Amino acid sequence: MASKNETTIKAEPGKQDLFITREFDAPRELVFKVFTDPELVPRWLGPRELTMKIDKWDARSGGYYRYVHSDAQGNAYGFHGVMHEVSAPERIIQTFEFEGMPEPGHVSLETARLEELPGGRTRVVVQSVFQSVDDRDGMIQSGMERGLKDSHWRLDELFEELAK
Amino acid sequence: MASKNETTIKAEPGKQDLFITREFDAPRELVFKVFTDPELVPRWLGPRELTMKIDKWDARSGGYYRYVHSDAQGNAYGFHGVMHEVSAPERIIQTFEFEGMPEPGHVSLETARLEELPGGRTRVVVQSVFQSVDDRDGMIQSGMERGLKDSHWRLDELFEELAK
């Protein structure tokens, strides 16, 4: 499905953070639910060709999460972190680590802010702060943008389905 | 007590992180223990004139912590976060939030690395990454350096006592 909503990634040269901005045709409460409900997250998080399996998902302040993305060839990619703050319906702050790095300990801090827009729409702004500029640039070069856009299209579809 | 070990804080202009480096006359296992044991942490963390009371302290990967510093006048300062990784005896990665900010959601990501030095000594390097340069600079201007140095002198004393 084509979407009129565009995913933008802002990453200034030499900085160790990046900002992802996207609008959705769904009210904030619903966007928050879809971002935090372990029944719904596997339906949109990640590129379409991967299957997401949740290992743990405790979406509350102080909670822990872990999930695994698998492809058709059986390759598995694990991700985990802790949820510093889960405040419905406006803010989620969590850590994020990709388990496939050559060494553990490369962690980023993600802050998602959900803003109400007129007409029952929502703008989501996610900031990711990395331990270094290299870590941030590595994440961007890993093909993050394609995976993000795919996730956001899948979200558009999910919101359309949930609105029926 | 005077210490030959110096606390250094490195904060490059315009960056959103800072590095704290300090050596201790104690082996790495003991430094790790003193950093993570809720019986020992209140004996050194924070300026000497404040009393530290632990509310929660679950020092494991995925754990949550909260503590309160109080002064003689009854003012209380709360801090909390989640522990992304607690790997004895070398690495602790956690979030950190001071509850006295004008608004919640100002969080930093702290990575403490403990390096073994010859002679049963340990170097600790802590990186704090903030959501913005302003948040980092505000933390520095809040008197962080004095509190840190005091904490480190208290650690020196604690290690001396534990070695007896």
GROMACS .gro file of C-alpha atoms in nm:
model
  328
    1MET     CA    1   0.000   0.000   0.000
    2ALA     CA    2   0.128   0.346  -0.084
    3SER     CA    3   0.113   0.594   0.201
    4LYS     CA    4   0.094   0.971   0.191
    5ASN     CA    5   0.283   0.972   0.522
    6GLU     CA    6   0.661   0.990   0.488
    7THR     CA    7   0.930   0.855   0.714
    8THR     CA    8   1.210   1.106   0.767
    9ILE     CA    9   1.544   1.035   0.933
   10LYS     CA   10   1.756   1.326   1.051
   11ALA     CA   11   2.117   1.250   1.137
   12GLU     CA   12   2.347   1.550   1.151
   13PRO     CA   13   2.711   1.478   1.061
   14GLY     CA   14   2.934   1.416   1.362
   15LYS     CA   15   2.650   1.387   1.613
   16GLN     CA   16   2.574   1.071   1.809
   17ASP     CA   17   2.198   1.077   1.778
   18LEU     CA   18   1.934   1.059   1.508
   19PHE     CA   19   1.566   1.149   1.485
   20ILE     CA   20   1.295   0.949   1.308
   21THR     CA   21   0.968   1.130   1.237
   22ARG     CA   22   0.650   0.976   1.098
   23GLU     CA   23   0.280   1.064   1.101
   24PHE     CA   24   0.004   0.806   1.119
   25ASP     CA   25  -0.367   0.820   1.035
   26ALA     CA   26  -0.465   0.690   1.378
   27PRO     CA   27  -0.540   0.849   1.715
   28ARG     CA   28  -0.262   0.864   1.974
   29GLU     CA   29  -0.416   0.608   2.213
   30LEU     CA   30  -0.426   0.353   1.933
   31VAL     CA   31  -0.070   0.428   1.817
   32PHE     CA   32   0.050   0.386   2.175
   33LYS     CA   33  -0.135   0.054   2.205
   34VAL     CA   34   0.010  -0.080   1.882
   35PHE     CA   35   0.361   0.023   1.995
   36THR     CA   36   0.335  -0.154   2.331
   37ASP     CA   37   0.095  -0.451   2.297
   38PRO     CA   38   0.292  -0.776   2.251
   39GLU     CA   39   0.003  -0.920   2.047
   40LEU     CA   40   0.026  -0.636   1.794
   41VAL     CA   41   0.399  -0.549   1.781
   42PRO     CA   42   0.498  -0.864   1.583
   43ARG     CA   43   0.250  -0.761   1.313
   44TRP     CA   44   0.450  -0.453   1.213
   45LEU     CA   45   0.799  -0.427   1.374
   46GLY     CA   46   1.070  -0.503   1.121
   47PRO     CA   47   1.100  -0.572   0.750
   48ARG     CA   48   0.809  -0.762   0.599
   49GLU     CA   49   1.017  -1.066   0.498
   50LEU     CA   50   1.124  -1.139   0.858
   51THR     CA   51   0.919  -1.317   1.121
   52MET     CA   52   0.919  -1.162   1.465
   53LYS     CA   53   0.897  -1.377   1.776
   54ILE     CA   54   0.871  -1.218   2.118
   55ASP     CA   55   1.082  -1.376   2.389
   56LYS     CA   56   0.988  -1.126   2.666
   57TRP     CA   57   0.784  -0.809   2.647
   58ASP     CA   58   0.708  -0.629   2.970
   59ALA     CA   59   0.589  -0.289   2.847
   60ARG     CA   60   0.600  -0.091   3.171
   61SER     CA   61   0.846   0.143   3.338
   62GLY     CA   62   1.120  -0.089   3.465
   63GLY     CA   63   1.030  -0.370   3.225
   64TYR     CA   64   1.251  -0.584   3.001
   65TYR     CA   65   1.199  -0.693   2.642
   66ARG     CA   66   1.363  -0.930   2.396
   67TYR     CA   67   1.260  -1.043   2.051
   68VAL     CA   68   1.404  -1.237   1.759
   69HIS     CA   69   1.368  -1.169   1.389
   70SER     CA   70   1.408  -1.474   1.161
   71ASP     CA   71   1.435  -1.504   0.785
   72ALA     CA   72   1.328  -1.789   0.556
   73GLN     CA   73   1.685  -1.929   0.561
   74GLY     CA   74   1.670  -1.974   0.938
   75ASN     CA   75   1.899  -1.685   1.030
   76ALA     CA   76   1.794  -1.527   1.359
   77TYR     CA   77   1.863  -1.175   1.487
   78GLY     CA   78   1.806  -1.100   1.855
   79PHE     CA   79   1.735  -0.761   2.011
   80HIS     CA   80   1.678  -0.666   2.375
   81GLY     CA   81   1.662  -0.378   2.616
   82VAL     CA   82   1.499  -0.231   2.923
   83MET     CA   83   1.207   0.008   2.939
   84HIS     CA   84   1.298   0.313   3.143
   85GLU     CA   85   0.960   0.479   3.106
   86VAL     CA   86   0.632   0.370   2.950
   87SER     CA   87   0.384   0.657   2.992
   88ALA     CA   88   0.055   0.611   2.806
   89PRO     CA   89  -0.021   0.762   2.564
   90GLU     CA   90   0.270   0.997   2.512
   91ARG     CA   91   0.619   0.868   2.586
   92ILE     CA   92   0.830   0.551   2.575
   93ILE     CA   93   1.198   0.556   2.676
   94GLN     CA   94   1.400   0.237   2.641
   95THR     CA   95   1.743   0.095   2.572
   96PHE     CA   96   1.814  -0.106   2.257
   97GLU     CA   97   2.086  -0.357   2.172
   98PHE     CA   98   2.134  -0.570   1.861
   99GLU     CA   99   2.276  -0.903   1.975
  100GLY     CA  100   2.457  -0.964   1.645
  101MET     CA  101   2.734  -0.709   1.707
  102PRO     CA  102   3.092  -0.844   1.717
  103GLU     CA  103   3.101  -0.760   2.090
  104PRO     CA  104   2.822  -0.690   2.343
  105GLY     CA  105   2.782  -0.351   2.512
  106HIS     CA  106   2.682  -0.138   2.211
  107VAL     CA  107   2.359   0.010   2.341
  108SER     CA  108   2.142   0.302   2.237
  109LEU     CA  109   1.879   0.501   2.426
  110GLU     CA  110   1.551   0.549   2.240
  111THR     CA  111   1.291   0.811   2.328
  112ALA     CA  112   0.959   0.793   2.143
  113ARG     CA  113   0.725   1.090   2.177
  114LEU     CA  114   0.368   1.063   2.048
  115GLU     CA  115   0.204   1.395   1.957
  116GLU     CA  116  -0.168   1.439   1.891
  117LEU     CA  117  -0.253   1.598   1.555
  118PRO     CA  118  -0.588   1.733   1.437
  119GLY     CA  119  -0.823   1.487   1.267
  120GLY     CA  120  -0.741   1.191   1.488
  121ARG     CA  121  -0.387   1.167   1.356
  122THR     CA  122  -0.056   1.123   1.544
  123ARG     CA  123   0.303   1.228   1.490
  124VAL     CA  124   0.571   1.000   1.636
  125VAL     CA  125   0.921   1.135   1.688
  126VAL     CA  126   1.184   0.884   1.798
  127GLN     CA  127   1.528   0.994   1.909
  128SER     CA  128   1.805   0.733   1.927
  129VAL     CA  129   2.121   0.834   2.111
  130PHE     CA  130   2.427   0.614   2.061
  131GLN     CA  131   2.747   0.569   2.260
  132SER     CA  132   2.945   0.701   1.962
  133VAL     CA  133   2.911   0.861   1.620
  134ASP     CA  134   3.051   0.537   1.473
  135ASP     CA  135   2.777   0.331   1.635
  136ARG     CA  136   2.513   0.568   1.498
  137ASP     CA  137   2.659   0.569   1.149
  138GLY     CA  138   2.692   0.190   1.157
  139MET     CA  139   2.324   0.160   1.241
  140ILE     CA  140   2.230   0.387   0.950
  141GLN     CA  141   2.454   0.194   0.710
  142SER     CA  142   2.305  -0.140   0.822
  143GLY     CA  143   1.996  -0.068   0.612
  144MET     CA  144   1.792   0.086   0.894
  145GLU     CA  145   1.596   0.312   0.661
  146ARG     CA  146   1.451   0.033   0.449
  147GLY     CA  147   1.347  -0.166   0.756
  148LEU     CA  148   1.193   0.141   0.916
  149LYS     CA  149   0.991   0.237   0.609
  150ASP     CA  150   0.866  -0.119   0.578
  151SER     CA  151   0.764  -0.118   0.947
  152HIS     CA  152   0.578   0.209   0.898
  153TRP     CA  153   0.391   0.084   0.590
  154ARG     CA  154   0.293  -0.224   0.786
  155LEU     CA  155   0.168   0.008   1.062
  156ASP     CA  156  -0.043   0.200   0.807
  157GLU     CA  157  -0.199  -0.129   0.702
  158LEU     CA  158  -0.257  -0.239   1.060
  159PHE     CA  159  -0.429   0.089   1.149
  160GLU     CA  160  -0.650   0.053   0.841
  161GLU     CA  161  -0.743  -0.300   0.945
  162LEU     CA  162  -0.809  -0.203   1.308
  163ALA     CA  163  -1.033   0.085   1.195
  164LYS     CA  164  -1.270  -0.153   1.013
  165MET     CA  165   4.152   1.164   5.336
  166ALA     CA  166   4.373   1.284   5.053
  167SER     CA  167   4.400   1.044   4.759
  168LYS     CA  168   4.669   1.011   4.498
  169ASN     CA  169   4.401   0.896   4.256
  170GLU     CA  170   4.242   1.176   4.057
  171THR     CA  171   3.892   1.203   3.916
  172THR     CA  172   3.894   1.338   3.561
  173ILE     CA  173   3.589   1.448   3.365
  174LYS     CA  174   3.619   1.487   2.990
  175ALA     CA  175   3.337   1.675   2.816
  176GLU     CA  176   3.418   1.802   2.468
  177PRO     CA  177   3.233   2.118   2.365
  178GLY     CA  178   2.918   2.055   2.163
  179LYS     CA  179   2.907   1.679   2.229
  180GLN     CA  180   2.626   1.508   2.415
  181ASP     CA  181   2.838   1.273   2.623
  182LEU     CA  182   3.102   1.291   2.894
  183PHE     CA  183   3.363   1.052   3.033
  184ILE     CA  184   3.457   1.010   3.400
  185THR     CA  185   3.783   0.828   3.471
  186ARG     CA  186   3.912   0.724   3.812
  187GLU     CA  187   4.157   0.465   3.945
  188PHE     CA  188   4.111   0.280   4.272
  189ASP     CA  189   4.353   0.089   4.495
  190ALA     CA  190   4.134  -0.220   4.495
  191PRO     CA  191   4.098  -0.528   4.273
  192ARG     CA  192   3.832  -0.529   4.005
  193GLU     CA  193   3.608  -0.789   4.171
  194LEU     CA  194   3.588  -0.575   4.484
  195VAL     CA  195   3.522  -0.255   4.289
  196PHE     CA  196   3.242  -0.431   4.104
  197LYS     CA  197   3.095  -0.556   4.431
  198VAL     CA  198   3.101  -0.212   4.590
  199PHE     CA  199   2.934  -0.063   4.279
  200THR     CA  200   2.649  -0.315   4.279
  201ASP     CA  201   2.586  -0.434   4.637
  202PRO     CA  202   2.290  -0.245   4.791
  203GLU     CA  203   2.445  -0.282   5.136
  204LEU     CA  204   2.761  -0.101   5.023
  205VAL     CA  205   2.640   0.156   4.769
  206PRO     CA  206   2.482   0.390   5.030
  207ARG     CA  207   2.820   0.410   5.203
  208TRP     CA  208   2.982   0.599   4.913
  209LEU     CA  209   2.738   0.717   4.642
  210GLY     CA  210   2.685   1.091   4.658
  211PRO     CA  211   2.818   1.388   4.853
  212ARG     CA  212   2.915   1.314   5.211
  213GLU     CA  213   2.659   1.549   5.366
  214LEU     CA  214   2.365   1.364   5.209
  215THR     CA  215   2.206   1.043   5.335
  216MET     CA  216   2.128   0.782   5.073
  217LYS     CA  217   1.830   0.554   5.111
  218ILE     CA  218   1.767   0.277   4.862
  219ASP     CA  219   1.409   0.231   4.750
  220LYS     CA  220   1.477  -0.051   4.498
  221TRP     CA  221   1.808  -0.196   4.383
  222ASP     CA  222   1.796  -0.497   4.154
  223ALA     CA  223   2.153  -0.511   4.022
  224ARG     CA  224   2.111  -0.755   3.733
  225SER     CA  225   2.055  -0.723   3.358
  226GLY     CA  226   1.694  -0.614   3.328
  227GLY     CA  227   1.676  -0.483   3.685
  228TYR     CA  228   1.536  -0.155   3.820
  229TYR     CA  229   1.680   0.081   4.081
  230ARG     CA  230   1.566   0.387   4.272
  231TYR     CA  231   1.727   0.578   4.555
  232VAL     CA  232   1.677   0.901   4.745
  233HIS     CA  233   1.939   1.143   4.873
  234SER     CA  234   1.832   1.357   5.171
  235ASP     CA  235   1.997   1.652   5.340
  236ALA     CA  236   1.979   1.767   5.703
  237GLN     CA  237   1.702   2.014   5.616
  238GLY     CA  238   1.477   1.733   5.494
  239ASN     CA  239   1.510   1.801   5.122
  240ALA     CA  240   1.496   1.478   4.920
  241TYR     CA  241   1.632   1.408   4.573
  242GLY     CA  242   1.516   1.094   4.391
  243PHE     CA  243   1.698   0.910   4.113
  244HIS     CA  244   1.598   0.601   3.919
  245GLY     CA  245   1.673   0.393   3.614
  246VAL     CA  246   1.693   0.047   3.460
  247MET     CA  247   1.995  -0.178   3.435
  248HIS     CA  248   2.046  -0.284   3.077
  249GLU     CA  249   2.350  -0.499   3.153
  250VAL     CA  250   2.525  -0.601   3.473
  251SER     CA  251   2.824  -0.820   3.378
  252ALA     CA  252   3.057  -0.903   3.665
  253PRO     CA  253   3.326  -0.789   3.698
  254GLU     CA  254   3.367  -0.569   3.397
  255ARG     CA  255   3.064  -0.377   3.272
  256ILE     CA  256   2.748  -0.204   3.395
  257ILE     CA  257   2.512  -0.029   3.153
  258GLN     CA  258   2.212   0.156   3.293
  259THR     CA  259   1.978   0.448   3.245
  260PHE     CA  260   1.973   0.740   3.488
  261GLU     CA  261   1.710   1.004   3.563
  262PHE     CA  262   1.706   1.278   3.826
  263GLU     CA  263   1.347   1.315   3.944
  264GLY     CA  264   1.391   1.683   4.034
  265MET     CA  265   1.392   1.809   3.675
  266PRO     CA  266   1.113   2.053   3.578
  267GLU     CA  267   0.967   1.779   3.353
  268PRO     CA  268   1.022   1.402   3.340
  269GLY     CA  269   1.183   1.228   3.044
  270HIS     CA  270   1.536   1.366   3.070
  271VAL     CA  271   1.733   1.042   3.078
  272SER     CA  272   2.097   0.951   3.024
  273LEU     CA  273   2.264   0.621   2.937
  274GLU     CA  274   2.560   0.529   3.158
  275THR     CA  275   2.823   0.272   3.066
  276ALA     CA  276   3.077   0.183   3.336
  277ARG     CA  277   3.379  -0.022   3.229
  278LEU     CA  278   3.609  -0.169   3.493
  279GLU     CA  279   3.967  -0.236   3.376
  280GLU     CA  280   4.220  -0.443   3.569
  281LEU     CA  281   4.548  -0.265   3.643
  282PRO     CA  282   4.873  -0.417   3.772
  283GLY     CA  283   4.915  -0.434   4.149
  284GLY     CA  284   4.553  -0.521   4.228
  285ARG     CA  285   4.429  -0.183   4.113
  286THR     CA  286   4.133  -0.090   3.891
  287ARG     CA  287   4.051   0.184   3.645
  288VAL     CA  288   3.684   0.276   3.608
  289VAL     CA  289   3.570   0.466   3.299
  290VAL     CA  290   3.209   0.582   3.296
  291GLN     CA  291   3.051   0.727   2.986
  292SER     CA  292   2.725   0.919   3.020
  293VAL     CA  293   2.534   0.993   2.700
  294PHE     CA  294   2.257   1.251   2.719
  295GLN     CA  295   1.959   1.328   2.496
  296SER     CA  296   2.107   1.672   2.423
  297VAL     CA  297   2.415   1.888   2.471
  298ASP     CA  298   2.202   2.112   2.695
  299ASP     CA  299   2.114   1.819   2.922
  300ARG     CA  300   2.481   1.726   2.948
  301ASP     CA  301   2.594   2.079   3.020
  302GLY     CA  302   2.316   2.123   3.275
  303MET     CA  303   2.436   1.811   3.457
  304ILE     CA  304   2.793   1.945   3.466
  305GLN     CA  305   2.676   2.285   3.591
  306SER     CA  306   2.466   2.124   3.865
  307GLY     CA  307   2.781   2.060   4.067
  308MET     CA  308   2.838   1.709   3.944
  309GLU     CA  309   3.216   1.730   3.980
  310ARG     CA  310   3.212   1.804   4.352
  311GLY     CA  311   2.965   1.522   4.421
  312LEU     CA  312   3.168   1.281   4.211
  313LYS     CA  313   3.497   1.361   4.380
  314ASP     CA  314   3.336   1.324   4.719
  315SER     CA  315   3.192   0.986   4.617
  316HIS     CA  316   3.534   0.872   4.496
  317TRP     CA  317   3.708   0.979   4.818
  318ARG     CA  318   3.443   0.788   5.011
  319LEU     CA  319   3.517   0.486   4.790
  320ASP     CA  320   3.889   0.517   4.871
  321GLU     CA  321   3.801   0.511   5.242
  322LEU     CA  322   3.564   0.217   5.199
  323PHE     CA  323   3.829   0.013   5.014
  324GLU     CA  324   4.078   0.091   5.290
  325GLU     CA  325   3.829  -0.026   5.551
  326LEU     CA  326   3.737  -0.343   5.360
  327ALA     CA  327   4.107  -0.432   5.318
  328LYS     CA  328   4.158  -0.442   5.696
   0.00000   0.00000   0.00000
